[in-house]
Coordinates of C-alpha atoms in Angstrom, one line a residue:
X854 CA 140.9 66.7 26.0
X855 CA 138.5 65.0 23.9
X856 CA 138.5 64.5 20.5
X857 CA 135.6 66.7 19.7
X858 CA 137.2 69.6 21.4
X859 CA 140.3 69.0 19.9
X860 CA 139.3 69.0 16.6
X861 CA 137.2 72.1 17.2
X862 CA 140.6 73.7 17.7
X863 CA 141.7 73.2 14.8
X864 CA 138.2 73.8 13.0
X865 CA 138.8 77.2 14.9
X866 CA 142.3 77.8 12.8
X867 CA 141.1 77.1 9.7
X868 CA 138.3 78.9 9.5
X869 CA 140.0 82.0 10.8
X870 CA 142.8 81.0 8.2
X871 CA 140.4 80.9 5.6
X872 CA 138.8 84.2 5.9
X873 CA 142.0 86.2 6.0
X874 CA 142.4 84.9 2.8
X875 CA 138.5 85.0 1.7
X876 CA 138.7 88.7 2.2
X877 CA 141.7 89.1 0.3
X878 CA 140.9 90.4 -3.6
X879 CA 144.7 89.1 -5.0
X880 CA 143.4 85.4 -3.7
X881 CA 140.3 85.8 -6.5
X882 CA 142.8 87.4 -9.0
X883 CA 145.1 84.4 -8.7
X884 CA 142.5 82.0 -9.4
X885 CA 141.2 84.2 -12.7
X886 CA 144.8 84.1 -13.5
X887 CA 145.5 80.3 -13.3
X888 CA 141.8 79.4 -14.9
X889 CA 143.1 81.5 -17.5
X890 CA 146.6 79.6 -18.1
X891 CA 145.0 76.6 -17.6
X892 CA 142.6 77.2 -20.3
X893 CA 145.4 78.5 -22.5
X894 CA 147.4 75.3 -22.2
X895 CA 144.6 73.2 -23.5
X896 CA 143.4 75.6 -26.3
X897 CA 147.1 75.5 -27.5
X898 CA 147.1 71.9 -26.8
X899 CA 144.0 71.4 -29.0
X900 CA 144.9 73.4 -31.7
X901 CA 148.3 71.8 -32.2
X902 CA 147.0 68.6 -32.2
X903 CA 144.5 69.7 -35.1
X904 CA 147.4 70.9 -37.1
X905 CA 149.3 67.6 -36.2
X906 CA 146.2 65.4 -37.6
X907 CA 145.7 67.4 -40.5
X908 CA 148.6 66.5 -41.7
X909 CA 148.3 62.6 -40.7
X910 CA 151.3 62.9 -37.8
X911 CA 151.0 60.9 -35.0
X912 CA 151.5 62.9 -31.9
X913 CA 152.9 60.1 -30.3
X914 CA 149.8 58.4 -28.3
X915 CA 148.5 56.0 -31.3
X916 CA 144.8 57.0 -30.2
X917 CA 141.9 58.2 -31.9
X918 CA 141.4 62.0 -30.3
X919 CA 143.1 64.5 -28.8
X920 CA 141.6 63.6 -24.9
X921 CA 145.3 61.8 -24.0
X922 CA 147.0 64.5 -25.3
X923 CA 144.7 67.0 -23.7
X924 CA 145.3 65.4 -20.4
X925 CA 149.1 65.3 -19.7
X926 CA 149.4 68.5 -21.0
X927 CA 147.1 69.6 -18.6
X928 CA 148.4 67.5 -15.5
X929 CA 152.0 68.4 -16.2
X930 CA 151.0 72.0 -16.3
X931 CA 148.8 71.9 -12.4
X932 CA 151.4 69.6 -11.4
X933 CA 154.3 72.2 -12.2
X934 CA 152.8 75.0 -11.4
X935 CA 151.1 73.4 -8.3
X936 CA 154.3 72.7 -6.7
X937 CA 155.1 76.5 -7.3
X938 CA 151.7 78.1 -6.0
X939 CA 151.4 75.7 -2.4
X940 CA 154.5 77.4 -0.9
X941 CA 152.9 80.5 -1.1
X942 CA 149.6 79.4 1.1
X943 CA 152.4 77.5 3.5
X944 CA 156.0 79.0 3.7
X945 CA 154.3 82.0 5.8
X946 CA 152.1 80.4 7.9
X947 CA 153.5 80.4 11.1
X948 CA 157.1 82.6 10.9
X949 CA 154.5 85.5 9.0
X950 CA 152.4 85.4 12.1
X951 CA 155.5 85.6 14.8
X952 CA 156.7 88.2 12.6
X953 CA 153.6 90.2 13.1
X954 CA 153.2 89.5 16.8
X955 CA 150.3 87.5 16.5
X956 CA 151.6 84.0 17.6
X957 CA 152.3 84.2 21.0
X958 CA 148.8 85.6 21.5
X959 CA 147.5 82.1 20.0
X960 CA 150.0 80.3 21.9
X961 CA 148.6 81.5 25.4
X962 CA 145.0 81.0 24.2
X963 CA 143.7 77.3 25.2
X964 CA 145.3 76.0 21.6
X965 CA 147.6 73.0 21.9
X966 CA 150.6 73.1 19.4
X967 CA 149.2 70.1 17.8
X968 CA 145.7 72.3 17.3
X969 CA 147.7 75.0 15.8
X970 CA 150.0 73.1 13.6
X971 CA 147.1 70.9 11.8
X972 CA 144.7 73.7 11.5
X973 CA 147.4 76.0 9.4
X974 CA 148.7 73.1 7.8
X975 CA 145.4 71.7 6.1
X976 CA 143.9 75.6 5.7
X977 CA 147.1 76.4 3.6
X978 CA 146.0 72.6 2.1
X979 CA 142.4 74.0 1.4
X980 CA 143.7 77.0 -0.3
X981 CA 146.1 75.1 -2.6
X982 CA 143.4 72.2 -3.4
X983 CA 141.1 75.4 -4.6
X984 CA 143.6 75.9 -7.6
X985 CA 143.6 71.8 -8.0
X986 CA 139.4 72.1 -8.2
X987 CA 139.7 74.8 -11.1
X988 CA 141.7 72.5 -13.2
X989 CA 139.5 69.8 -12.9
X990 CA 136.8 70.8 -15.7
X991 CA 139.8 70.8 -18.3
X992 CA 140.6 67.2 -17.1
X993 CA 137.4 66.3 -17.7
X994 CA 137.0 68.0 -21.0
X995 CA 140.3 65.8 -21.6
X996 CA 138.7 62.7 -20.9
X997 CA 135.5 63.3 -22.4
X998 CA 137.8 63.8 -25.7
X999 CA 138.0 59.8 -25.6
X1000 CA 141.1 57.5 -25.3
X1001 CA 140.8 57.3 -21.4
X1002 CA 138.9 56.2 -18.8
X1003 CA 137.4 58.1 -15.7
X1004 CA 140.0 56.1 -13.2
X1005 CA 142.5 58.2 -15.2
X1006 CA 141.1 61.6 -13.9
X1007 CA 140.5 60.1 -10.2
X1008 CA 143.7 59.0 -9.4
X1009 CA 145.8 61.8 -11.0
X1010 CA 143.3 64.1 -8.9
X1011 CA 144.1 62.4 -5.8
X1012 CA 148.2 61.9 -6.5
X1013 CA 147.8 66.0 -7.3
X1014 CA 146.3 66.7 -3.8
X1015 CA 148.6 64.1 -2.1
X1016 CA 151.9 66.1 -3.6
X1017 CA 150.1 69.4 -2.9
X1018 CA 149.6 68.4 0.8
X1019 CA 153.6 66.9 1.4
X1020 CA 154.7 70.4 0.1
X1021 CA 152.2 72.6 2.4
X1022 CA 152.8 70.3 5.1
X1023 CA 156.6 71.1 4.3
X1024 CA 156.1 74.5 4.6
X1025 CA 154.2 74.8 7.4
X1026 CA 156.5 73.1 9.4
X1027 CA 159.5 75.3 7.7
X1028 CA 157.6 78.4 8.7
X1029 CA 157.5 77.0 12.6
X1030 CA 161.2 76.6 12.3
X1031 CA 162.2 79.7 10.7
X1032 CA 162.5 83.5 12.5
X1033 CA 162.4 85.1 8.9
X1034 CA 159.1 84.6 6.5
X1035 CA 161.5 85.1 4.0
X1036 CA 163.9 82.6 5.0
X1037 CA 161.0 80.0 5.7
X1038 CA 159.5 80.6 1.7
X1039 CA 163.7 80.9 0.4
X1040 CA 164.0 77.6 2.3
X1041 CA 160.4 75.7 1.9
X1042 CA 161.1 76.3 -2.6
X1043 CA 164.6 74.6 -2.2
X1044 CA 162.9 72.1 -0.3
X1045 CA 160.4 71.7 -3.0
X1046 CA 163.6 72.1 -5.9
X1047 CA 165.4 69.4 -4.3
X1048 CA 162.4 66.8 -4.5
X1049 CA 162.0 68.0 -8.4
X1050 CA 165.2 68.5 -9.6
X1051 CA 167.7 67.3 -6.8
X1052 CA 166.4 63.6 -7.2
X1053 CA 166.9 63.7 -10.8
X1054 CA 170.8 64.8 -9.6
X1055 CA 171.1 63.1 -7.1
X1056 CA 169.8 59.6 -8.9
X1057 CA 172.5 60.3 -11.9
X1058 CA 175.0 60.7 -9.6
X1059 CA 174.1 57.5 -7.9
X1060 CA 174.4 55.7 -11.1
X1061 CA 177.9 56.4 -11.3
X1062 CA 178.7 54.6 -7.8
X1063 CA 176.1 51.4 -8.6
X1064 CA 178.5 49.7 -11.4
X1065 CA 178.0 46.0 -11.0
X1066 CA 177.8 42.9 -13.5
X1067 CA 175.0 40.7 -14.6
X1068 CA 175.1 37.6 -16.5
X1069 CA 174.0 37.9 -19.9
X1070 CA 174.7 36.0 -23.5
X1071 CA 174.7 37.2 -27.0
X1072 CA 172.1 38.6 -28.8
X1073 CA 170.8 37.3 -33.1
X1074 CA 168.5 39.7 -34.5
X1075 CA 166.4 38.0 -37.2
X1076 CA 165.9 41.4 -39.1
X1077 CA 169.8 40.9 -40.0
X1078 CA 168.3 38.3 -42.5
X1079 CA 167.2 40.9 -44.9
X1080 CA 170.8 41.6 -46.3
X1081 CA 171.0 37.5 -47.5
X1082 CA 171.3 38.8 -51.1
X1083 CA 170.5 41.8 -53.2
X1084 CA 166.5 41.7 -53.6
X1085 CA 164.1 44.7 -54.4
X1086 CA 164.2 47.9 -56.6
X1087 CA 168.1 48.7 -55.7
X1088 CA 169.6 45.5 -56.6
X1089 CA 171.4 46.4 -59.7
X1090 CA 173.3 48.3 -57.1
X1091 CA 173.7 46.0 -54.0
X1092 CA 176.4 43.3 -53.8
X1093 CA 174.9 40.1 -51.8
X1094 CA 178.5 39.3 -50.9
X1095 CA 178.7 43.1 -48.9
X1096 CA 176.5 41.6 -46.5
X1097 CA 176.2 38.2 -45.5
X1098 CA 173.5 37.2 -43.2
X1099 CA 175.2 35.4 -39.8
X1100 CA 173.9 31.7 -39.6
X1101 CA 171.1 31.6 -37.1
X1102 CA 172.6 29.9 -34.0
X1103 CA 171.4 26.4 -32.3
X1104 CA 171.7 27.3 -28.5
X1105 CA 169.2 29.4 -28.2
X1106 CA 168.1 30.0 -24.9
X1107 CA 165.2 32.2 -25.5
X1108 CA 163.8 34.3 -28.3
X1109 CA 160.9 37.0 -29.5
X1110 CA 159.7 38.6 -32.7
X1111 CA 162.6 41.0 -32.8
X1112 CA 165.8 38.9 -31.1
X1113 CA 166.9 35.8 -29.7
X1114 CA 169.6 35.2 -26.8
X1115 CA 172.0 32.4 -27.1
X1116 CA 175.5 31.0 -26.1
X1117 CA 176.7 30.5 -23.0
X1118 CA 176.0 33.2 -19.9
X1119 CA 178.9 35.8 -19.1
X1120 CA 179.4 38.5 -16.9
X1121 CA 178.6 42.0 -18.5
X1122 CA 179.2 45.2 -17.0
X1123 CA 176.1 46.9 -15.7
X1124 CA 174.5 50.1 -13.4
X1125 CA 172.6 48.4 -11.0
X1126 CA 169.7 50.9 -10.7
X1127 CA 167.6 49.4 -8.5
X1128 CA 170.3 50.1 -5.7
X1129 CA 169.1 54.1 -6.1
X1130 CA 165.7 53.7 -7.6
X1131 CA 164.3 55.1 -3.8
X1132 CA 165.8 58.8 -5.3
X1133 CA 164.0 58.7 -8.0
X1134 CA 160.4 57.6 -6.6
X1135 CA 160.3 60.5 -4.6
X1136 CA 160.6 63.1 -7.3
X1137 CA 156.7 64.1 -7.8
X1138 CA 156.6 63.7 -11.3
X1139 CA 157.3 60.3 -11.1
X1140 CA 155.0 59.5 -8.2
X1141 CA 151.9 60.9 -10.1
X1142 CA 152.6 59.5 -13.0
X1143 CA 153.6 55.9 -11.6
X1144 CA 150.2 55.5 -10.0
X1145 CA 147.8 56.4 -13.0
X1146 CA 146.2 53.3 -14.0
X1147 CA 147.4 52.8 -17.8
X1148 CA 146.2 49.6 -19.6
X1149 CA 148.5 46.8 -20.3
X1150 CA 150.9 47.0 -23.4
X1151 CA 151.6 43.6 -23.2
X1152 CA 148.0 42.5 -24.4
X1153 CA 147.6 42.5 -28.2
X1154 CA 144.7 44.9 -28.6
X1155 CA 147.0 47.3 -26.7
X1156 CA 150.7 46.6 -28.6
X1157 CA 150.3 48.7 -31.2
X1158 CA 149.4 51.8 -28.9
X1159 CA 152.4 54.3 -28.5
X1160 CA 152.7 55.6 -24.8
X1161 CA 152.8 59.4 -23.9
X1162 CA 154.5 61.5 -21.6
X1163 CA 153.5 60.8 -18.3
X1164 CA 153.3 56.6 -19.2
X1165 CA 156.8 57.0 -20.3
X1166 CA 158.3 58.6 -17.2
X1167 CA 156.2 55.6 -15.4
X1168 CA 157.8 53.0 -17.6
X1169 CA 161.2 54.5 -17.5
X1170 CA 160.6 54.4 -13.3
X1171 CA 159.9 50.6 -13.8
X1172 CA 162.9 49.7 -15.6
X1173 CA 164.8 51.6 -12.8
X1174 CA 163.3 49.6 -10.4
X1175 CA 163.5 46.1 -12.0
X1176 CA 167.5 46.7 -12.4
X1177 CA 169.5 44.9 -15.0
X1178 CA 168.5 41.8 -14.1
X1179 CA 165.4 42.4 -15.4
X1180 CA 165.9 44.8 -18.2
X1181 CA 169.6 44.1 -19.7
X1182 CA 168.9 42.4 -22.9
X1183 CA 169.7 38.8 -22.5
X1184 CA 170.0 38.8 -19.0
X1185 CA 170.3 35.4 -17.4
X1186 CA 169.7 34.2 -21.1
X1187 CA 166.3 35.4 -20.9
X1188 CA 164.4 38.4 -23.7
X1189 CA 164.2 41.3 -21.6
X1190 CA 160.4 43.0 -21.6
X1191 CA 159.5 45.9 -24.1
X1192 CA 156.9 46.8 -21.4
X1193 CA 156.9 46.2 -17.8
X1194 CA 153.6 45.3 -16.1
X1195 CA 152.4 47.3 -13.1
X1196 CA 153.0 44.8 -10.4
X1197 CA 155.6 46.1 -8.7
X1198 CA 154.9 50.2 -8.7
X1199 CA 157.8 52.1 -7.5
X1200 CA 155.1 55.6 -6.3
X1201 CA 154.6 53.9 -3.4
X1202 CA 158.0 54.1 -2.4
X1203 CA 158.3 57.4 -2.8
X1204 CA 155.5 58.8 -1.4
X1205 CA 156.1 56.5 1.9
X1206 CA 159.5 58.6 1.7
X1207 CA 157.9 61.7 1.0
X1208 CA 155.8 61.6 3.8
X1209 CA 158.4 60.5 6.3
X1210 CA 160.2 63.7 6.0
X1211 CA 157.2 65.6 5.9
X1212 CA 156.6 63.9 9.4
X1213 CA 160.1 64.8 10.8
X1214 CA 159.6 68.1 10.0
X1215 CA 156.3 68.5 11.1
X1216 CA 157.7 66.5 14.4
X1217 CA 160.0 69.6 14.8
X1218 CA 157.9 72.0 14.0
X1219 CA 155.2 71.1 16.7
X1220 CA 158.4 71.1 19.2
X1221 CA 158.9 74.4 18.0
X1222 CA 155.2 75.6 18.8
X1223 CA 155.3 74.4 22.1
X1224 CA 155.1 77.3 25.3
X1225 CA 156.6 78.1 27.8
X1226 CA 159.4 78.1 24.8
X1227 CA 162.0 78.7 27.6
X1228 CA 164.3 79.8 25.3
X1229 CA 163.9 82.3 22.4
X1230 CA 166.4 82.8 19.1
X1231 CA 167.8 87.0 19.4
X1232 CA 165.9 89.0 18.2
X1233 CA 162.5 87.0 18.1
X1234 CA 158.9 89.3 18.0
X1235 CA 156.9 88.1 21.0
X1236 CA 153.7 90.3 21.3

């Protein structure tokens, strides 16, 4: 078979795929509904930050403009609720289908399993991207707010459809495997709860079994200076003897603004997080997040600026990943980073893991699809 008939085949599943659910008037409600939410989120999200600025509060990005804000709120709410809609287009694609008696009568049709299997994978892909497409004029009202650039939008668009494909690929091939719909949509959102909250578990639980040491020496801080003697408006009451400032120390090995590390190096107890970081990179959260482009903290136009939600999950990724090595203070007599670069990004990790087990599964589930099936789980609808 060529590849233009092949992929005719599965032009041939989709479309059919996509007018059961074009005729269908709940599919049109949905989307009214989730516009709706959608532009709830950001209404609320604009008017808090109005109240926030009236009253000269930092919401926590440091930039002029509510278009950061604006955006996280609104990518934390698709991706969220994202992950809870695509099971619904997926989880039900194939088991609803033997359920009715309508698969075998594909199956003996000139469809290969592979035809079958890609063509109710990316329609259930097609319908979940249509709820990703509505979303994207409050993302760019976002970013038209100011404070970001348009790679901002791009990417997190294109991480968005990327999660939203692994999890209707993972139901698809759930649905091949299960005789029940509703055991294939039970099992495809555990599936789904395992990859958002189960890493998070499994990752902390991890941490308990990576204890390790790292060298390290002692730490000055030059703010301790301030208590040499009793200066300013409450001296009458201070007592410079209460006090003392610690002599600044001669072995220094290395120093910033804030600290310097000195003496001699020796073992500290520490998790060594890198061991489990791989957990973590595949939660989706942290895979979209790690991969939007944020500028560099390190520069000095950019130190000032305060980081938000979806910077600090990527941040907090990084310093997983760099282990204590990297991110004890005084490790290896060295100032550990405030901000780690983007060198190193742990997303694509996890997505490379992600999409392994999608292709196991899919792997089984076009096994599954093949006929003669030779033999058939009790109880199993045929025709």
């Amino acid at each position: 078979m060529s590849l233009t008939q092949y992929s005719s085949g599965i032009s041939a599943v989709v479309g059919m795929e996509l007018r059961q659910r074009l005729r269908s008037r709940g599919w049109y409600i949905m989307l009214a509904i989730w516009f709706a939410l959608i532009w709830l989120v950001t209404a609320l999200t604009w008017i808090s930050w109005k109240a926030q600025s009236g009253y000269d509060f930092d919401p926590g990005f440091g930039r002029v403009g509510p278009g950061p804000l604006i955006f996280e709120a609104v990518l934390a709410f698709v991706l969220l609720f994202g992950l809870l809609v695509a099971p619904a287009f997926s989880a039900n694609a194939i088991s609803g289908d033997r359920s009715a008696g309508t698969l075998a009568i594909m199956q003996v049709t000139l469809l290969r399993p592979g035809q079958l299997l890609w063509g109710k994978f990316l329609a259930s892909w097609i319908a979940a991207l249509a709820f990703l497409v509505v979303s994207v004029p409050f993302l760019v009202f976002g970013i038209a707010q100011g404070g970001l650039g348009v790679g901002y939008i791009v990417v997190g668009l294109l991480m968005l459809a990327c999660e939203l494909g692994v999890v209707c690929a993972l139901g698809v091939g759930i649905s091949a495997l299960a005789n029940r719909p509703l055991f294939s949509i039970v099992v495809t959102y555990l599936t789904v709860a395992a990859l958002t909250f189960g890493t998070l578990i499994a990752f902390g639980l991890g941490m308990m079994l990576s204890n390790g040491t790292v060298e390290a020496n002692q730490s000055y801080y030059k703010n301790m200076e301030m208590y040499q003697g009793p200066e300013g408006p409450d001296a009458e009451y201070l007592d410079g003897d209460i006090y003392p400032a610690p002599p600044k120390p001669k072995d220094i090995t290395d120093e910033n603004n804030e600290y310097a590390c000195y003496g001699p190096l020796v073992e500290q107890p520490a998790p060594h997080s890198e061991r489990v970081a791989w957990m973590l990179g595949m939660n989706p959260f942290v895979v979209v997040a790690d991969a939007i482009p944020y500028p560099d903290r390190n520069t000095p136009a950019q130190a000032n600026y305060t980081s938000g939600m979806f910077e600090m999950i990527s941040q907090s990724a990084r310093y997983v990943q760099a282990g204590p090595e990297a991110t004890y203070q005084c490790a290896n007599g060295k100032v550990a980073p405030q901000y780690l670069s983007k060198e190193a990004p742990l997303w694509p990790l996890g997505l490379g893991l992600q999409l392994l087990v999608t292709a196991g599964v899919l792997a089984l589930c076009w096994r599954a699809l093949r006929t003669p099936a030779g033999k058939l789980p009790k109880g199993t609808r045929v025709a």
